[in-house]
């Protein structure tokens, strides 16, 4: 048997070993590297294998000296020592761990199944004015209320707890290497972006046939006010988990009903009803 045949058999044996290791999802170890070299595989091929495979090397000083004494070439040792690039991270939509990067938005935490549910915003698509007769009869002394109306009698997201836990992921929480598109769900208009739960209001909706309403402004002789009235706001607690990520929970248990976090958008005019047309709502239900 000539030297070429011996080399061919050695390479074939090494390849068979490599294939078996891959099929079994075997981690490359110090012993595996020695086997590949002993089988006659060139150092360049072993280096390529190390870079392409998962590994669990013992790289203590004593082990490195032992590998060198067994004839492991310098380039192979260097490849074993070189840290591998971490797998590309991905944005999650259900991981219960707030340390994991999530798509920006509002999430309700489900304690029963230990996962997060991303809440899609519902747009306020109508404006209603209440108390307009009193406003007109009193020459503006009595206030007229501006109401934001969202479609549907009930929210699609239903909480299993009277004191649900939410997580809000703002743009700051997304690592720079993970692109989420040019537009943000937290854009409020005029170049501004919501970056804190303090910029949202938690309210209880008045339930109407096929819709839900919440006051978002008032108008009287003294002028107009835009935004959720203070007495309509429901208090909630916030805790910053990490930059751009907040844990949010109502301060007290909520009675059964329809609720939502209202994100006010700029550019509206309450006197013209625009305030009601420029709101983004993350709505949810507390079942009875």
mmCIF file of C-alpha atoms in Angstrom:
data_model
loop_
_atom_site.group_PDB
_atom_site.id
_atom_site.type_symbol
_atom_site.label_atom_id
_atom_site.label_comp_id
_atom_site.label_asym_id
_atom_site.label_seq_id
_atom_site.Cartn_x
_atom_site.Cartn_y
_atom_site.Cartn_z
ATOM 1 C CA UNK A 1 0.000 0.000 0.000
ATOM 2 C CA UNK A 2 1.617 3.249 -1.129
ATOM 3 C CA UNK A 3 1.707 6.514 0.814
ATOM 4 C CA UNK A 4 -1.086 8.119 -1.258
ATOM 5 C CA UNK A 5 -3.476 5.300 -0.407
ATOM 6 C CA UNK A 6 -2.568 5.511 3.263
ATOM 7 C CA UNK A 7 -3.191 9.277 3.267
ATOM 8 C CA UNK A 8 -6.536 8.824 1.478
ATOM 9 C CA UNK A 9 -7.652 6.239 4.014
ATOM 10 C CA UNK A 10 -6.555 8.464 6.886
ATOM 11 C CA UNK A 11 -8.458 11.458 5.537
ATOM 12 C CA UNK A 12 -11.525 9.295 4.915
ATOM 13 C CA UNK A 13 -11.349 8.037 8.465
ATOM 14 C CA UNK A 14 -11.028 11.568 9.789
ATOM 15 C CA UNK A 15 -13.983 12.724 7.722
ATOM 16 C CA UNK A 16 -16.049 9.799 8.986
ATOM 17 C CA UNK A 17 -15.165 10.784 12.522
ATOM 18 C CA UNK A 18 -16.153 14.407 11.836
ATOM 19 C CA UNK A 19 -19.446 13.403 10.208
ATOM 20 C CA UNK A 20 -20.345 11.155 13.107
ATOM 21 C CA UNK A 21 -19.554 13.948 15.544
ATOM 22 C CA UNK A 22 -21.774 16.411 13.706
ATOM 23 C CA UNK A 23 -24.660 13.959 13.457
ATOM 24 C CA UNK A 24 -24.509 13.389 17.177
ATOM 25 C CA UNK A 25 -24.094 17.129 17.862
ATOM 26 C CA UNK A 26 -20.873 16.320 19.692
ATOM 27 C CA UNK A 27 -18.873 19.191 21.103
ATOM 28 C CA UNK A 28 -15.271 19.444 19.951
ATOM 29 C CA UNK A 29 -12.920 18.694 22.845
ATOM 30 C CA UNK A 30 -9.161 18.537 23.329
ATOM 31 C CA UNK A 31 -9.293 14.795 22.642
ATOM 32 C CA UNK A 32 -11.269 15.304 19.432
ATOM 33 C CA UNK A 33 -8.664 17.751 18.115
ATOM 34 C CA UNK A 34 -5.874 15.267 18.894
ATOM 35 C CA UNK A 35 -7.784 12.516 17.047
ATOM 36 C CA UNK A 36 -8.197 14.691 13.957
ATOM 37 C CA UNK A 37 -4.476 15.509 13.899
ATOM 38 C CA UNK A 38 -3.477 11.925 14.587
ATOM 39 C CA UNK A 39 -5.661 10.890 11.637
ATOM 40 C CA UNK A 40 -3.503 13.027 9.376
ATOM 41 C CA UNK A 41 -5.868 15.948 8.815
ATOM 42 C CA UNK A 42 -3.892 19.095 7.890
ATOM 43 C CA UNK A 43 -3.695 21.813 10.498
ATOM 44 C CA UNK A 44 -5.660 24.168 8.183
ATOM 45 C CA UNK A 45 -8.562 21.714 8.049
ATOM 46 C CA UNK A 46 -8.572 21.285 11.823
ATOM 47 C CA UNK A 47 -8.611 25.069 12.270
ATOM 48 C CA UNK A 48 -11.591 25.320 9.895
ATOM 49 C CA UNK A 49 -13.380 22.565 11.801
ATOM 50 C CA UNK A 50 -12.802 24.356 15.109
ATOM 51 C CA UNK A 51 -14.232 27.606 13.737
ATOM 52 C CA UNK A 52 -17.310 25.860 12.309
ATOM 53 C CA UNK A 53 -18.171 23.605 15.256
ATOM 54 C CA UNK A 54 -19.411 23.995 18.822
ATOM 55 C CA UNK A 55 -16.611 23.318 21.266
ATOM 56 C CA UNK A 56 -15.867 22.734 24.913
ATOM 57 C CA UNK A 57 -12.093 22.915 25.267
ATOM 58 C CA UNK A 58 -10.032 22.693 28.427
ATOM 59 C CA UNK A 59 -7.714 25.666 27.912
ATOM 60 C CA UNK A 60 -5.998 25.723 31.276
ATOM 61 C CA UNK A 61 -2.264 26.386 31.290
ATOM 62 C CA UNK A 62 -1.404 22.752 32.004
ATOM 63 C CA UNK A 63 -3.648 21.495 29.202
ATOM 64 C CA UNK A 64 -2.216 23.942 26.662
ATOM 65 C CA UNK A 65 1.313 22.778 27.564
ATOM 66 C CA UNK A 66 0.177 19.163 27.244
ATOM 67 C CA UNK A 67 -1.341 19.801 23.804
ATOM 68 C CA UNK A 68 1.833 21.529 22.651
ATOM 69 C CA UNK A 69 3.958 18.620 23.902
ATOM 70 C CA UNK A 70 1.716 16.235 21.914
ATOM 71 C CA UNK A 71 2.547 18.113 18.725
ATOM 72 C CA UNK A 72 -0.544 20.293 18.263
ATOM 73 C CA UNK A 73 0.528 23.075 15.852
ATOM 74 C CA UNK A 74 0.462 26.698 16.929
ATOM 75 C CA UNK A 75 -2.362 27.726 14.497
ATOM 76 C CA UNK A 76 -4.595 24.989 15.930
ATOM 77 C CA UNK A 77 -3.903 26.106 19.495
ATOM 78 C CA UNK A 78 -4.648 29.709 18.474
ATOM 79 C CA UNK A 79 -7.971 28.649 16.911
ATOM 80 C CA UNK A 80 -8.904 26.825 20.111
ATOM 81 C CA UNK A 81 -8.134 29.949 22.143
ATOM 82 C CA UNK A 82 -9.954 32.361 19.850
ATOM 83 C CA UNK A 83 -13.364 33.332 21.250
ATOM 84 C CA UNK A 84 -16.222 32.582 18.924
ATOM 85 C CA UNK A 85 -18.669 35.258 17.916
ATOM 86 C CA UNK A 86 -21.888 34.966 19.856
ATOM 87 C CA UNK A 87 -24.903 33.841 17.928
ATOM 88 C CA UNK A 88 -26.902 36.714 16.544
ATOM 89 C CA UNK A 89 -29.471 37.808 19.057
ATOM 90 C CA UNK A 90 -33.118 38.012 18.072
ATOM 91 C CA UNK A 91 -35.944 40.118 19.397
ATOM 92 C CA UNK A 92 -38.574 38.203 21.321
ATOM 93 C CA UNK A 93 -42.336 38.659 21.592
ATOM 94 C CA UNK A 94 -43.040 36.217 24.415
ATOM 95 C CA UNK A 95 -39.973 35.631 26.594
ATOM 96 C CA UNK A 96 -40.848 36.129 30.292
ATOM 97 C CA UNK A 97 -37.351 37.488 30.943
ATOM 98 C CA UNK A 98 -37.270 41.324 30.655
ATOM 99 C CA UNK A 99 -33.498 41.110 30.204
ATOM 100 C CA UNK A 100 -34.106 39.493 26.809
ATOM 101 C CA UNK A 101 -34.435 42.066 23.985
ATOM 102 C CA UNK A 102 -38.089 42.425 22.933
ATOM 103 C CA UNK A 103 -39.806 44.264 20.141
ATOM 104 C CA UNK A 104 -40.731 47.716 21.495
ATOM 105 C CA UNK A 105 -44.243 47.967 22.876
ATOM 106 C CA UNK A 106 -46.479 47.000 25.786
ATOM 107 C CA UNK A 107 -46.617 43.421 27.056
ATOM 108 C CA UNK A 108 -48.924 41.768 29.571
ATOM 109 C CA UNK A 109 -47.213 39.144 31.715
ATOM 110 C CA UNK A 110 -49.048 35.845 32.080
ATOM 111 C CA UNK A 111 -48.098 34.351 35.460
ATOM 112 C CA UNK A 112 -49.881 31.060 34.778
ATOM 113 C CA UNK A 113 -47.849 30.120 31.707
ATOM 114 C CA UNK A 114 -44.842 32.354 32.446
ATOM 115 C CA UNK A 115 -44.772 34.249 29.158
ATOM 116 C CA UNK A 116 -45.387 37.751 27.865
ATOM 117 C CA UNK A 117 -48.137 38.719 25.462
ATOM 118 C CA UNK A 118 -47.503 41.651 23.173
ATOM 119 C CA UNK A 119 -50.428 44.078 23.114
ATOM 120 C CA UNK A 120 -51.205 45.714 19.779
ATOM 121 C CA UNK A 121 -52.332 49.314 20.004
ATOM 122 C CA UNK A 122 -55.924 50.232 19.165
ATOM 123 C CA UNK A 123 -56.352 53.612 17.491
ATOM 124 C CA UNK A 124 -58.973 56.087 18.618
ATOM 125 C CA UNK A 125 -60.972 56.574 15.428
ATOM 126 C CA UNK A 126 -63.786 58.843 16.597
ATOM 127 C CA UNK A 127 -64.286 62.011 18.602
ATOM 128 C CA UNK A 128 -67.395 62.680 20.640
ATOM 129 C CA UNK A 129 -68.349 65.811 22.522
ATOM 130 C CA UNK A 130 -70.431 65.485 25.681
ATOM 131 C CA UNK A 131 -72.263 68.225 27.560
ATOM 132 C CA UNK A 132 -72.399 70.449 24.511
ATOM 133 C CA UNK A 133 -75.945 71.693 25.308
ATOM 134 C CA UNK A 134 -74.927 72.879 28.757
ATOM 135 C CA UNK A 135 -71.817 74.442 27.256
ATOM 136 C CA UNK A 136 -73.945 76.349 24.733
ATOM 137 C CA UNK A 137 -76.681 77.405 27.164
ATOM 138 C CA UNK A 138 -74.200 78.750 29.705
ATOM 139 C CA UNK A 139 -72.037 80.517 27.177
ATOM 140 C CA UNK A 140 -69.140 78.225 27.874
ATOM 141 C CA UNK A 141 -69.311 78.393 31.666
ATOM 142 C CA UNK A 142 -70.243 74.706 31.837
ATOM 143 C CA UNK A 143 -67.584 72.415 30.413
ATOM 144 C CA UNK A 144 -67.989 70.190 27.409
ATOM 145 C CA UNK A 145 -65.998 66.960 27.484
ATOM 146 C CA UNK A 146 -64.106 65.488 24.560
ATOM 147 C CA UNK A 147 -64.153 61.697 24.460
ATOM 148 C CA UNK A 148 -61.915 59.260 22.646
ATOM 149 C CA UNK A 149 -63.854 56.332 21.217
ATOM 150 C CA UNK A 150 -62.300 53.007 20.287
ATOM 151 C CA UNK A 151 -64.190 50.310 18.411
ATOM 152 C CA UNK A 152 -65.353 47.058 19.975
ATOM 153 C CA UNK A 153 -67.227 46.426 23.171
ATOM 154 C CA UNK A 154 -64.379 44.403 24.704
ATOM 155 C CA UNK A 155 -60.616 44.312 24.419
ATOM 156 C CA UNK A 156 -59.018 41.262 22.863
ATOM 157 C CA UNK A 157 -56.471 41.040 25.690
ATOM 158 C CA UNK A 158 -58.036 39.671 28.871
ATOM 159 C CA UNK A 159 -56.233 39.601 32.186
ATOM 160 C CA UNK A 160 -56.421 36.654 34.528
ATOM 161 C CA UNK A 161 -55.626 38.923 37.472
ATOM 162 C CA UNK A 162 -57.295 42.000 38.932
ATOM 163 C CA UNK A 163 -53.833 43.521 39.333
ATOM 164 C CA UNK A 164 -52.081 42.568 36.091
ATOM 165 C CA UNK A 165 -48.370 43.036 35.481
ATOM 166 C CA UNK A 166 -47.163 44.799 32.342
ATOM 167 C CA UNK A 167 -43.750 45.372 30.821
ATOM 168 C CA UNK A 168 -43.091 48.348 28.574
ATOM 169 C CA UNK A 169 -40.145 48.094 26.208
ATOM 170 C CA UNK A 170 -39.102 51.437 24.765
ATOM 171 C CA UNK A 171 -36.716 52.075 21.874
ATOM 172 C CA UNK A 172 -33.754 52.522 24.233
ATOM 173 C CA UNK A 173 -34.013 48.842 25.221
ATOM 174 C CA UNK A 174 -33.218 47.521 21.723
ATOM 175 C CA UNK A 175 -29.504 46.760 21.101
ATOM 176 C CA UNK A 176 -28.031 48.790 18.251
ATOM 177 C CA UNK A 177 -27.223 45.666 16.240
ATOM 178 C CA UNK A 178 -30.892 44.659 16.110
ATOM 179 C CA UNK A 179 -32.809 46.702 13.572
ATOM 180 C CA UNK A 180 -36.550 47.100 14.132
ATOM 181 C CA UNK A 181 -37.370 49.251 11.131
ATOM 182 C CA UNK A 182 -37.310 52.960 10.478
ATOM 183 C CA UNK A 183 -40.550 53.777 12.331
ATOM 184 C CA UNK A 184 -41.242 53.309 16.036
ATOM 185 C CA UNK A 185 -44.444 52.258 17.792
ATOM 186 C CA UNK A 186 -43.604 54.936 20.354
ATOM 187 C CA UNK A 187 -43.531 57.858 17.911
ATOM 188 C CA UNK A 188 -45.921 60.595 19.030
ATOM 189 C CA UNK A 189 -45.520 63.012 16.121
ATOM 190 C CA UNK A 190 -43.462 66.161 15.515
ATOM 191 C CA UNK A 191 -40.285 64.100 15.948
ATOM 192 C CA UNK A 192 -40.985 63.133 19.564
ATOM 193 C CA UNK A 193 -40.878 59.592 20.939
ATOM 194 C CA UNK A 194 -42.411 58.263 24.160
ATOM 195 C CA UNK A 195 -39.691 56.906 26.435
ATOM 196 C CA UNK A 196 -41.321 56.391 29.843
ATOM 197 C CA UNK A 197 -44.571 54.990 31.325
ATOM 198 C CA UNK A 198 -45.079 58.428 32.907
ATOM 199 C CA UNK A 199 -46.103 59.648 29.458
ATOM 200 C CA UNK A 200 -49.068 57.245 29.351
ATOM 201 C CA UNK A 201 -52.336 57.312 31.272
ATOM 202 C CA UNK A 202 -54.189 54.278 32.606
ATOM 203 C CA UNK A 203 -57.958 54.750 32.392
ATOM 204 C CA UNK A 204 -61.179 52.819 32.700
ATOM 205 C CA UNK A 205 -63.419 53.031 29.661
ATOM 206 C CA UNK A 206 -67.128 53.687 29.710
ATOM 207 C CA UNK A 207 -68.699 50.777 27.884
ATOM 208 C CA UNK A 208 -71.081 51.632 25.050
ATOM 209 C CA UNK A 209 -72.806 49.440 22.505
ATOM 210 C CA UNK A 210 -70.031 48.272 20.200
ATOM 211 C CA UNK A 211 -67.491 50.768 21.532
ATOM 212 C CA UNK A 212 -65.652 52.143 24.549
ATOM 213 C CA UNK A 213 -65.103 55.784 25.510
ATOM 214 C CA UNK A 214 -62.708 57.770 27.680
ATOM 215 C CA UNK A 215 -62.471 61.509 28.309
ATOM 216 C CA UNK A 216 -59.364 63.030 26.761
ATOM 217 C CA UNK A 217 -60.141 66.701 26.969
ATOM 218 C CA UNK A 218 -62.485 69.452 28.080
ATOM 219 C CA UNK A 219 -63.621 72.824 26.787
ATOM 220 C CA UNK A 220 -65.155 75.827 28.552
ATOM 221 C CA UNK A 221 -65.048 79.602 28.556
ATOM 222 C CA UNK A 222 -61.650 79.550 30.235
ATOM 223 C CA UNK A 223 -60.129 77.545 27.409
ATOM 224 C CA UNK A 224 -59.471 73.974 26.495
ATOM 225 C CA UNK A 225 -57.545 71.140 28.105
ATOM 226 C CA UNK A 226 -56.076 68.238 26.246
ATOM 227 C CA UNK A 227 -55.276 64.871 27.747
ATOM 228 C CA UNK A 228 -56.810 62.523 30.290
ATOM 229 C CA UNK A 229 -58.323 64.380 33.228
ATOM 230 C CA UNK A 230 -56.476 63.873 36.506
ATOM 231 C CA UNK A 231 -59.550 62.453 38.252
ATOM 232 C CA UNK A 232 -59.929 59.874 35.466
ATOM 233 C CA UNK A 233 -56.398 58.558 35.772
ATOM 234 C CA UNK A 234 -55.790 55.250 37.525
ATOM 235 C CA UNK A 235 -52.595 55.194 39.575
ATOM 236 C CA UNK A 236 -49.946 52.632 38.672
ATOM 237 C CA UNK A 237 -46.516 51.728 39.979
ATOM 238 C CA UNK A 238 -43.420 51.591 37.785
ATOM 239 C CA UNK A 239 -40.049 49.953 38.262
ATOM 240 C CA UNK A 240 -37.188 50.388 35.822
ATOM 241 C CA UNK A 241 -35.795 46.920 35.143
ATOM 242 C CA UNK A 242 -33.033 48.121 32.850
ATOM 243 C CA UNK A 243 -32.578 51.066 30.460
ATOM 244 C CA UNK A 244 -35.695 51.360 28.342
ATOM 245 C CA UNK A 245 -37.609 48.574 30.147
ATOM 246 C CA UNK A 246 -40.204 49.192 32.870
ATOM 247 C CA UNK A 247 -42.359 46.895 34.967
ATOM 248 C CA UNK A 248 -45.798 48.461 35.401
ATOM 249 C CA UNK A 249 -48.639 47.417 37.724
ATOM 250 C CA UNK A 250 -51.841 49.139 38.887
ATOM 251 C CA UNK A 251 -51.460 50.438 42.428
ATOM 252 C CA UNK A 252 -54.625 48.595 43.466
ATOM 253 C CA UNK A 253 -56.716 45.697 42.220
ATOM 254 C CA UNK A 254 -59.007 46.750 39.383
ATOM 255 C CA UNK A 255 -62.725 45.932 39.413
ATOM 256 C CA UNK A 256 -64.105 44.088 36.356
ATOM 257 C CA UNK A 257 -64.295 46.341 33.332
ATOM 258 C CA UNK A 258 -62.527 47.715 30.260
ATOM 259 C CA UNK A 259 -59.209 49.497 30.662
ATOM 260 C CA UNK A 260 -56.322 50.823 28.624
ATOM 261 C CA UNK A 261 -53.048 52.724 28.610
ATOM 262 C CA UNK A 262 -53.543 55.857 26.494
ATOM 263 C CA UNK A 263 -50.531 57.220 24.656
ATOM 264 C CA UNK A 264 -51.309 60.812 23.694
ATOM 265 C CA UNK A 265 -50.047 61.908 20.292
ATOM 266 C CA UNK A 266 -49.138 65.457 19.318
ATOM 267 C CA UNK A 267 -50.804 67.576 16.727
ATOM 268 C CA UNK A 268 -54.400 67.401 17.996
ATOM 269 C CA UNK A 269 -56.698 70.283 18.872
ATOM 270 C CA UNK A 270 -59.205 69.553 21.616
ATOM 271 C CA UNK A 271 -61.575 72.280 20.571
ATOM 272 C CA UNK A 272 -61.858 70.650 17.198
ATOM 273 C CA UNK A 273 -61.932 67.119 18.496
ATOM 274 C CA UNK A 274 -58.444 66.406 17.241
ATOM 275 C CA UNK A 275 -57.268 65.360 20.672
ATOM 276 C CA UNK A 276 -59.552 62.351 20.499
ATOM 277 C CA UNK A 277 -58.342 61.464 17.053
ATOM 278 C CA UNK A 278 -54.696 61.400 18.043
ATOM 279 C CA UNK A 279 -54.502 58.748 20.742
ATOM 280 C CA UNK A 280 -53.025 55.260 20.744
ATOM 281 C CA UNK A 281 -54.562 52.822 23.234
ATOM 282 C CA UNK A 282 -53.218 49.561 24.678
ATOM 283 C CA UNK A 283 -56.512 48.133 25.885
ATOM 284 C CA UNK A 284 -57.343 45.155 28.084
ATOM 285 C CA UNK A 285 -60.249 43.657 30.023
ATOM 286 C CA UNK A 286 -60.620 42.577 33.638
ATOM 287 C CA UNK A 287 -63.292 39.837 33.451
ATOM 288 C CA UNK A 288 -66.024 39.693 36.038
#
